[in-house]
Amino acid sequence: MKHTYQRLAFYTSLLLAASCTSQALGDDEERDANPPSVRIVAPERGTVLVAEEVWVSGYASDDVGVDRIEVNGVVANLQVDGYFEALVPAPTGLTLLQTVVADAAGNRATDTRSVMSGDLRVSDARVDDALVARLNEQTFSALGTMTGNIMETTDYAAIAAPLNPVIEMGGSCLGAQFDLLDVAMSEAVVDLVPIDGGLAVSIEVFDLDVDLFARFAVACIDGSSTVGITADRLLITGRVPITLSGDEILVDIVDVESTIDGLDLDVGILPDAIVDLANGLIESQVESILVDTLEQDVATMVEDFLAGFATTGQAFMIFGEEVVVTAAPTRLDFTTEGGTIVLDSHVDVTGSVGVGYVASPRPLPSSVVLDATGQGLRLGLADDMVNQALSAFWSSGALNLSFDLGSEDGNSSTLGDLVDAVQINMLLPPYARAEVVGESVQVTLGDMLVDIIDKSDRGEEVITRLAVSATIELGLESGANGELRLVTSTPSVWVDVIDQGIEGANILADEQIEALASAATGRVAAILDDLVGALPIPVFGGVSIVDTTLETATGYLLLGGTLEAP
């Protein structure tokens, strides 16, 4: 996915410094244009917590006086010497701590840093209930339509050719063999309806036309003839039980019955002796062959469709790292309301050091939530599954990037000759949180330390260090072949210029800092786009998914769409 990082939303301590006030000033009064200063002493950047709250403390000063200090909306307790502290919620996951210091004129100074809190789960553990799929009548209606369309264009003669002769009767002096030459129909209508334990199936084939070639012998004299069978309608009904054996979804078709209307047999030049020998066998055998073939077509389509819910050891190469994805069904339930499939998953990254990920397991979304939109397909992806992948990829070191600046990073003219390279060190793993029902899904990047490097004959020198945090909203794309893929969108970025370990003052202008933060965040976002795109979302081959949606339930990303047969 191509990103347009030039349009990033930036929030920097430099850019937010404003010289405005709501007070009326007299002609002789001078507006205060100097922003406050702030220095956070705790927590350190990249802190990992056990508790779900954190004390934020530091020092603030202003040439006129500090008016107000807030951390994530919590008003801090300010002491006379400029020391302040505030107790701020830090719920499970990654929290951006945004401190804002304001003076009476409205000038502000900011600091943004991150903490991570919650229970760590080992990185190679299976994520229980990682994915839930809800399939309703619309899902199977589209699948039935697609199956009927395929039946209308299938070359059944080619399928039957290895099985010819399909009918044999009698012996060498009085007998016949029949080869299937062609099967044609004007329309095939397949209805699949959810029932308890699986699906009810109905297949209607209209204007059936079957051509056969007969080789016969009468009184030991050989002959041949074409034979035709036509029918107004062939109706097949049955039941498709769907069960789970281990991690394999099993599909069968049982209780099959058929009726045929308007049947007519054209015997061509078959001798009466052969017609009498057949005594209805030609019609019944052809009907049996068609019923067996068509019912198996339906079972195969349902089986292939449901097979998309299992991914065993599928490997992807992302930025030089092998990502192996596994998803296995653990529970399955079909009722008259539809089908529900629950899967466990595991994502492993080669080179991951196994530091674990912050887990926040939640109950599966209820059927009410899954059915709320009325869409034919609803998938719930646990944010734990996403975070296992993000944490494993981070711990492999793949997000600690070093690169020379090039034209693909944009704004090269803005940077001039001051900057040659960028080095990124991510102190915490990216984190996805699906918390508030109905809201968008975001991945948070916290405390990326970005070193800005100048290369010269004297060697490499870090001339500025940035602390970058960002949020990236996730979206959903669907392909023509039924694949769904999570994608990233334009990040919103917060940037602080920090002086730890840097000699001298920052020499870069705000515009240059923005361009550098854009280049750094853009590189990371592009990698994350590939990573979230590799997550084990079922693939429904041949079915288009339109009107896709992506929102949140508590602990789950909810993906939705309407299935359309080609």
XYZ file of C-alpha atoms in Angstrom:
566
model
C 0.000 0.000 0.000
C 1.387 3.414 -0.928
C 1.429 5.998 1.857
C 1.319 9.767 1.408
C 3.334 10.771 4.418
C 3.570 14.405 3.400
C 0.023 14.792 4.724
C 0.742 13.523 8.236
C -0.934 15.326 11.109
C 1.841 16.660 13.362
C 1.754 17.714 16.975
C 5.143 18.980 18.151
C 6.290 20.891 21.178
C 7.801 23.404 18.789
C 4.790 23.811 16.530
C 2.306 24.031 19.398
C 4.048 26.995 20.970
C 1.579 29.796 20.387
C 1.604 33.469 21.226
C -2.056 34.157 21.750
C -4.238 35.118 24.684
C -7.900 35.701 25.365
C -7.149 38.856 27.429
C -7.762 42.301 25.978
C -4.494 44.235 25.777
C -4.036 47.935 25.972
C -2.039 49.889 23.419
C 0.984 49.989 25.693
C 0.779 46.370 26.815
C 3.082 43.856 25.211
C 1.743 40.381 24.352
C 3.532 37.484 26.083
C 4.989 35.405 23.230
C 7.285 33.169 25.246
C 6.097 29.593 25.807
C 6.676 27.779 29.102
C 9.255 25.029 29.453
C 8.655 21.526 30.771
C 10.932 18.684 31.833
C 9.452 15.303 32.715
C 11.407 13.296 35.285
C 9.074 10.284 35.579
C 8.179 7.980 34.043
C 11.106 7.417 31.735
C 10.393 6.852 28.070
C 9.579 3.234 27.299
C 8.521 2.332 30.852
C 6.691 -0.966 31.398
C 4.234 -0.955 34.318
C 2.434 -3.532 36.407
C -0.289 -1.203 37.700
C -2.911 0.458 35.484
C -2.077 3.976 36.633
C 1.115 5.993 36.656
C 2.480 9.075 38.394
C 3.710 11.651 35.917
C 6.041 14.190 37.489
C 8.368 16.916 36.337
C 9.230 20.594 36.433
C 7.623 23.487 34.589
C 8.529 27.158 34.408
C 7.485 30.323 32.580
C 8.834 33.864 32.528
C 5.408 35.170 33.613
C 3.985 32.166 35.399
C 2.576 28.719 34.733
C -1.196 28.837 34.610
C -2.190 25.184 34.201
C -0.676 21.724 33.719
C -2.641 18.709 32.462
C -1.588 15.151 31.687
C -4.112 13.356 29.475
C -6.737 15.761 30.788
C -5.840 15.197 34.463
C -4.960 18.494 36.214
C -1.544 18.217 37.828
C -0.668 19.385 41.327
C 1.781 22.289 40.851
C 4.131 23.347 43.648
C 5.795 26.723 44.098
C 9.191 25.480 42.917
C 7.653 24.342 39.602
C 7.501 20.677 40.499
C 4.274 18.982 39.466
C 2.745 15.516 39.525
C -0.443 13.859 38.356
C -1.825 10.331 38.772
C -2.978 9.239 35.325
C -4.849 6.076 34.234
C -2.723 3.671 32.201
C -5.080 0.902 31.073
C -3.784 -2.376 29.680
C -1.734 -1.743 26.589
C 0.241 1.226 25.322
C -0.737 4.659 26.663
C 0.494 7.979 25.300
C 1.095 10.395 28.184
C 0.585 13.890 26.809
C 1.629 16.648 29.192
C 0.500 20.192 28.324
C 1.860 23.211 30.236
C 0.110 26.538 29.556
C 0.702 30.097 30.737
C -1.941 32.780 31.141
C -1.390 34.022 27.577
C -2.224 30.619 26.152
C 1.333 29.718 25.168
C 1.984 26.016 25.605
C 4.773 23.494 25.972
C 4.177 19.789 25.556
C 5.773 16.431 26.171
C 4.532 13.115 24.779
C 5.882 9.795 25.999
C 4.594 6.253 26.393
C 4.134 3.560 28.996
C 2.970 -0.017 28.577
C 1.004 -1.850 31.247
C -0.676 -5.222 31.629
C 0.071 -8.913 31.926
C 2.740 -10.325 29.635
C 1.970 -13.589 27.856
C 4.769 -15.626 26.292
C 5.117 -14.761 22.644
C 4.820 -18.332 21.358
C 1.557 -19.036 23.200
C -1.609 -19.798 21.288
C -4.162 -16.978 21.243
C -7.461 -18.518 22.327
C -10.625 -17.357 20.558
C -8.489 -15.245 18.228
C -11.105 -15.127 15.501
C -14.856 -15.628 15.327
C -16.819 -15.767 12.090
C -20.553 -15.271 11.784
C -22.161 -16.563 8.579
C -25.848 -15.956 7.922
C -28.391 -16.587 5.166
C -26.884 -13.923 2.907
C -23.510 -15.657 3.080
C -24.874 -18.981 1.914
C -27.242 -17.413 -0.585
C -24.214 -15.910 -2.358
C -22.368 -19.213 -2.128
C -25.379 -21.003 -3.632
C -25.596 -18.508 -6.477
C -21.910 -18.959 -7.251
C -22.299 -22.755 -7.185
C -25.225 -22.563 -9.626
C -23.247 -20.307 -11.954
C -20.375 -22.789 -11.966
C -22.726 -25.689 -12.706
C -24.087 -23.892 -15.766
C -20.614 -23.604 -17.307
C -19.009 -26.854 -16.128
C -17.950 -29.342 -18.828
C -19.476 -32.429 -17.279
C -18.655 -34.509 -20.370
C -14.957 -33.920 -19.719
C -15.437 -34.940 -16.096
C -17.276 -38.115 -17.139
C -14.879 -39.069 -19.949
C -12.524 -41.128 -17.758
C -15.575 -42.951 -16.361
C -17.076 -43.947 -19.739
C -18.878 -46.137 -20.407
C -21.272 -44.815 -17.755
C -23.872 -47.510 -18.501
C -23.298 -51.156 -19.419
C -25.903 -53.869 -19.916
C -26.168 -57.370 -21.435
C -23.395 -59.297 -23.129
C -21.446 -59.572 -26.360
C -24.350 -60.786 -28.487
C -27.110 -58.764 -26.836
C -25.981 -55.765 -24.918
C -24.949 -52.132 -24.999
C -22.487 -49.600 -23.564
C -23.277 -45.900 -23.258
C -20.744 -43.018 -23.138
C -21.704 -39.608 -21.819
C -21.031 -37.017 -24.535
C -22.523 -33.784 -23.254
C -24.675 -32.257 -20.503
C -26.387 -28.903 -21.046
C -28.820 -26.863 -18.977
C -30.410 -23.439 -19.269
C -30.185 -22.609 -15.570
C -29.035 -24.091 -12.273
C -30.455 -22.668 -9.040
C -28.774 -23.703 -5.790
C -30.258 -22.717 -2.437
C -28.255 -23.180 0.763
C -30.120 -22.431 3.980
C -28.688 -22.678 7.531
C -30.320 -25.326 9.732
C -29.382 -27.003 12.992
C -26.122 -28.843 12.402
C -25.410 -27.572 8.904
C -27.221 -26.534 5.740
C -30.324 -27.569 3.824
C -29.614 -27.789 0.108
C -31.861 -27.554 -2.923
C -30.591 -27.876 -6.515
C -32.877 -27.130 -9.446
C -31.644 -27.735 -12.986
C -33.855 -26.487 -15.823
C -34.053 -27.576 -19.484
C -31.720 -30.491 -19.023
C -30.248 -31.951 -22.230
C -27.993 -35.027 -22.105
C -26.294 -36.629 -25.132
C -25.086 -40.245 -25.056
C -23.310 -42.474 -27.569
C -24.347 -46.129 -27.589
C -22.382 -49.114 -28.887
C -24.628 -52.168 -29.064
C -24.832 -55.739 -30.263
C -27.938 -57.636 -31.365
C -27.627 -61.244 -32.483
C -23.864 -60.719 -32.204
C -24.004 -57.937 -34.827
C -22.499 -54.609 -33.693
C -23.993 -51.170 -34.190
C -24.015 -47.666 -32.725
C -26.390 -44.785 -32.191
C -26.698 -41.445 -30.439
C -29.231 -41.258 -27.604
C -30.713 -38.127 -26.084
C -32.410 -37.409 -22.736
C -34.233 -34.156 -22.025
C -36.122 -32.989 -18.964
C -37.896 -29.812 -17.968
C -36.526 -29.858 -14.423
C -34.345 -31.946 -12.137
C -34.835 -31.234 -8.426
C -32.344 -32.491 -5.840
C -32.731 -31.902 -2.104
C -30.589 -32.947 0.807
C -28.818 -31.934 3.968
C -25.190 -30.873 4.450
C -24.006 -31.666 7.983
C -20.991 -29.573 9.011
C -18.891 -30.882 11.883
C -15.487 -30.397 13.448
C -12.950 -33.201 13.869
C -9.833 -31.966 15.626
C -9.004 -28.793 13.709
C -10.584 -30.003 10.453
C -14.016 -28.907 9.241
C -15.870 -31.885 7.747
C -18.635 -31.553 5.154
C -20.933 -34.301 3.913
C -24.232 -34.507 2.043
C -26.969 -36.866 3.219
C -30.702 -37.539 2.924
C -30.547 -36.913 -0.824
C -33.775 -37.173 -2.805
C -34.493 -36.280 -6.423
C -37.416 -35.840 -8.786
C -37.363 -35.258 -12.526
C -40.151 -33.554 -14.494
C -40.919 -33.727 -18.224
C -38.489 -36.556 -18.930
C -38.148 -37.654 -22.562
C -35.858 -40.353 -24.038
C -34.842 -40.195 -27.717
C -33.464 -43.676 -28.501
C -32.269 -42.761 -31.981
C -31.766 -45.970 -33.994
C -31.389 -48.269 -30.995
C -32.975 -51.628 -31.857
C -36.131 -52.570 -29.960
C -34.259 -55.454 -28.381
C -31.849 -53.021 -26.701
C -34.685 -50.684 -25.650
C -36.504 -53.639 -24.097
C -33.278 -54.766 -22.409
C -32.766 -51.320 -20.912
C -36.326 -51.099 -19.576
C -35.842 -47.622 -18.018
C -32.208 -48.230 -16.987
C -30.849 -45.454 -19.246
C -33.039 -42.763 -17.671
C -32.476 -43.925 -14.095
C -28.708 -44.309 -14.504
C -28.322 -40.864 -16.075
C -30.433 -39.306 -13.306
C -28.340 -41.095 -10.671
C -25.088 -39.901 -12.257
C -26.316 -36.302 -12.412
C -27.599 -36.358 -8.840
C -24.315 -37.781 -7.517
C -22.254 -35.272 -9.509
C -24.292 -32.179 -8.669
C -24.636 -32.985 -4.977
C -20.886 -33.514 -4.786
C -20.373 -30.143 -6.491
C -22.318 -28.509 -3.684
C -20.464 -30.372 -0.931
C -17.119 -29.435 -2.509
C -18.055 -25.752 -2.782
C -19.136 -25.610 0.868
C -16.003 -27.491 1.936
C -13.693 -25.196 -0.058
C -15.465 -22.137 1.323
C -15.098 -23.249 4.927
C -11.495 -24.365 4.341
C -10.633 -20.664 4.215
C -10.978 -20.630 8.000
C -7.893 -22.779 8.574
C -4.355 -21.524 7.929
C -1.613 -24.003 8.754
C 1.905 -22.662 8.871
C 1.503 -20.083 6.116
C 4.745 -18.115 5.795
C 5.308 -14.529 4.635
C 8.551 -12.618 4.184
C 8.178 -9.085 5.571
C 11.175 -6.774 5.507
C 13.552 -9.718 5.609
C 11.772 -11.494 8.472
C 9.768 -14.704 8.085
C 6.307 -14.445 9.625
C 4.515 -17.781 10.102
C 0.763 -17.650 10.652
C -1.438 -20.479 11.926
C -5.190 -20.441 12.587
C -7.207 -23.503 13.563
C -10.953 -23.877 14.218
C -11.835 -25.021 17.743
C -15.612 -24.626 17.902
C -18.367 -24.721 15.323
C -22.118 -24.248 15.605
C -24.845 -24.114 12.960
C -28.463 -23.211 13.677
C -31.348 -21.797 11.694
C -29.908 -18.334 12.466
C -26.598 -19.062 10.759
C -23.170 -20.526 11.399
C -20.519 -19.534 13.943
C -16.892 -20.666 13.733
C -14.310 -19.902 16.443
C -10.567 -20.226 15.809
C -7.366 -20.073 17.831
C -4.270 -18.566 16.242
C -0.545 -18.180 16.551
C 1.841 -15.770 14.839
C 5.568 -16.429 15.000
C 8.392 -14.258 13.679
C 11.805 -15.736 12.969
C 14.363 -14.019 15.168
C 11.882 -12.989 17.822
C 13.542 -13.139 21.253
C 10.316 -14.156 22.986
C 9.818 -11.157 25.271
C 6.059 -11.736 25.206
C 3.152 -9.444 24.510
C 0.588 -7.649 26.627
C -2.554 -9.781 26.594
C -6.075 -8.640 27.408
C -8.338 -11.607 26.636
C -12.025 -10.703 26.406
C -15.225 -12.695 25.902
C -16.235 -13.332 22.311
C -18.594 -10.753 20.801
C -22.180 -11.836 21.292
C -24.351 -12.972 18.396
C -26.321 -9.751 18.873
C -23.178 -7.697 18.213
C -22.094 -9.909 15.327
C -25.531 -9.740 13.697
C -26.068 -6.028 14.390
C -25.321 -4.765 10.871
C -27.191 -7.481 9.000
C -24.148 -8.074 6.790
C -23.675 -11.516 5.314
C -20.198 -11.861 6.783
C -18.929 -10.673 10.148
C -15.469 -11.529 11.453
C -14.138 -10.677 14.876
C -10.337 -10.520 15.245
C -9.029 -10.388 18.816
C -6.680 -7.483 19.380
C -4.504 -10.014 21.245
C -3.853 -11.732 17.910
C -2.765 -8.435 16.356
C -0.593 -7.575 19.354
C 1.107 -10.967 19.365
C 2.202 -10.287 15.780
C 3.249 -6.701 16.484
C 5.229 -7.625 19.602
C 6.964 -10.589 17.972
C 7.969 -8.483 14.984
C 9.226 -5.689 17.263
C 11.247 -8.085 19.428
C 12.988 -9.440 16.322
C 14.528 -5.987 15.888
C 12.950 -5.522 12.475
C 11.510 -2.121 13.424
C 14.866 -0.690 14.552
C 15.730 0.869 11.225
C 18.747 2.669 9.833
C 18.541 4.282 6.431
C 20.073 7.005 4.325
C 17.640 9.689 3.281
C 16.578 9.518 -0.346
C 14.059 11.076 -2.669
C 11.450 8.476 -1.643
C 11.403 10.012 1.831
C 10.159 13.346 0.499
C 11.091 16.915 1.423
C 14.762 16.341 0.578
C 15.102 19.979 -0.437
C 13.833 20.997 3.004
C 16.606 19.072 4.739
C 19.392 20.490 2.621
C 22.879 19.210 3.372
C 22.406 18.997 7.139
C 21.078 15.449 7.327
C 22.308 12.267 5.680
C 20.765 9.388 7.598
C 18.193 8.391 10.205
C 18.357 5.688 12.845
C 15.230 4.487 14.650
C 15.123 2.664 17.982
C 11.639 1.656 19.121
C 11.543 1.422 22.919
C 8.125 -0.295 23.034
C 6.225 -2.559 20.639
C 3.335 -1.116 18.618
C -0.032 -1.854 20.201
C -3.540 -2.230 18.815
C -6.493 -1.597 21.089
C -10.101 -2.386 20.207
C -11.926 -1.037 23.217
C -14.874 1.230 22.520
C -17.708 -0.356 20.561
C -18.195 1.198 17.123
C -15.013 3.300 17.045
C -12.153 3.048 14.578
C -9.225 0.713 15.199
C -5.848 2.275 15.885
C -2.288 1.043 16.288
C -0.200 3.168 18.642
C 3.540 3.667 18.226
C 5.190 4.873 21.398
C 8.601 6.375 22.028
C 10.431 5.870 18.763
C 13.825 7.450 19.335
C 14.911 8.914 16.019
C 18.552 9.958 15.679
C 19.284 12.464 12.920
C 22.769 11.786 11.570
C 25.224 13.937 9.640
C 27.977 12.099 7.802
C 31.274 13.817 7.103
C 34.977 13.101 6.769
C 35.114 13.130 10.567
C 32.605 10.299 10.762
C 28.946 10.148 11.780
C 27.480 12.651 14.231
C 24.014 12.642 15.827
C 22.975 16.269 15.460
C 19.397 15.949 16.782
C 17.383 13.313 18.594
C 13.613 13.118 18.320
C 11.100 11.177 20.388
C 8.248 10.281 18.053
C 4.864 8.798 18.953
C 2.067 8.122 16.509
C -1.339 6.591 16.017
C -2.206 4.778 12.796
C -5.800 3.967 11.954
C -6.480 0.582 10.400
C -8.747 0.083 7.405
C -10.060 -2.874 5.441
C -9.636 -3.733 1.776
C -11.256 -6.533 -0.197
C -9.940 -8.184 -3.332
C -11.797 -9.570 -6.324
C -11.006 -13.130 -5.246
C -12.622 -12.852 -1.825
C -9.564 -11.905 0.221
C -9.847 -9.375 3.041
C -6.783 -7.450 4.172
C -6.130 -5.002 6.978
C -4.302 -1.875 5.818
C -2.805 1.162 7.514
C -3.754 4.770 6.861
C -2.022 8.128 7.304
C -0.453 8.391 10.792
C -0.963 11.201 13.295
C 2.383 12.055 14.866
C 3.659 13.730 18.034
C 7.303 14.826 18.108
C 9.535 16.017 20.939
C 13.102 17.239 20.491
C 15.193 15.751 23.282
C 18.708 16.574 24.383
C 19.868 13.426 26.185
C 23.301 12.506 24.875
C 23.331 15.296 22.279
C 26.022 17.977 22.300
C 24.913 21.496 21.490
C 21.510 22.957 20.684
C 19.102 21.661 18.054
C 19.966 23.261 14.703
C 16.960 22.053 12.733
C 13.918 24.172 11.972
C 10.364 23.025 12.636
C 9.833 22.245 8.941
C 12.914 20.046 8.866
C 11.872 18.195 12.018
C 8.467 17.544 10.486
C 10.041 16.165 7.305
C 12.329 13.865 9.282
C 9.546 12.578 11.514
C 7.510 11.962 8.351
C 10.309 9.912 6.807
C 10.858 7.844 9.961
C 7.198 7.186 10.698
C 6.497 6.454 7.052
C 9.122 3.703 6.940
C 7.689 2.034 10.058
C 4.086 2.404 8.866
C 4.903 0.745 5.543
C 6.321 -2.288 7.361
C 3.287 -2.462 9.657
C 1.030 -2.346 6.601
C 2.639 -5.550 5.332
C 2.502 -7.134 8.779
C -1.189 -6.513 9.539
C -1.968 -7.533 5.959
C -0.521 -10.982 6.719
C -2.824 -11.659 9.669
C -4.947 -14.818 9.250
C -8.198 -13.450 7.855
C -10.148 -16.216 6.068
C -10.051 -16.168 2.260
C -13.286 -16.923 0.443
C -12.138 -17.898 -3.017
C -14.264 -16.744 -5.906
C -16.711 -14.686 -3.837
C -16.462 -10.894 -3.962
C -16.926 -9.006 -0.684
C -18.380 -5.509 -0.985
C -19.531 -2.756 1.390
C -16.784 -3.680 3.848
C -16.717 -2.178 7.334
C -14.199 -2.147 10.187
C -15.099 -1.157 13.730
C -14.469 -2.317 17.280
C -16.151 -4.354 19.947
C -14.596 -4.864 23.362
C -11.307 -6.591 22.616
C -12.143 -7.375 18.983
C -11.817 -5.801 15.563
C -15.100 -6.364 13.742
C -14.796 -6.859 9.981
C -17.962 -6.947 7.920
C -19.054 -7.227 4.329
C -21.662 -8.418 1.881
C -20.830 -11.417 -0.288
C -21.531 -11.264 -4.003
C -21.257 -14.158 -6.434
C -19.406 -13.396 -9.690
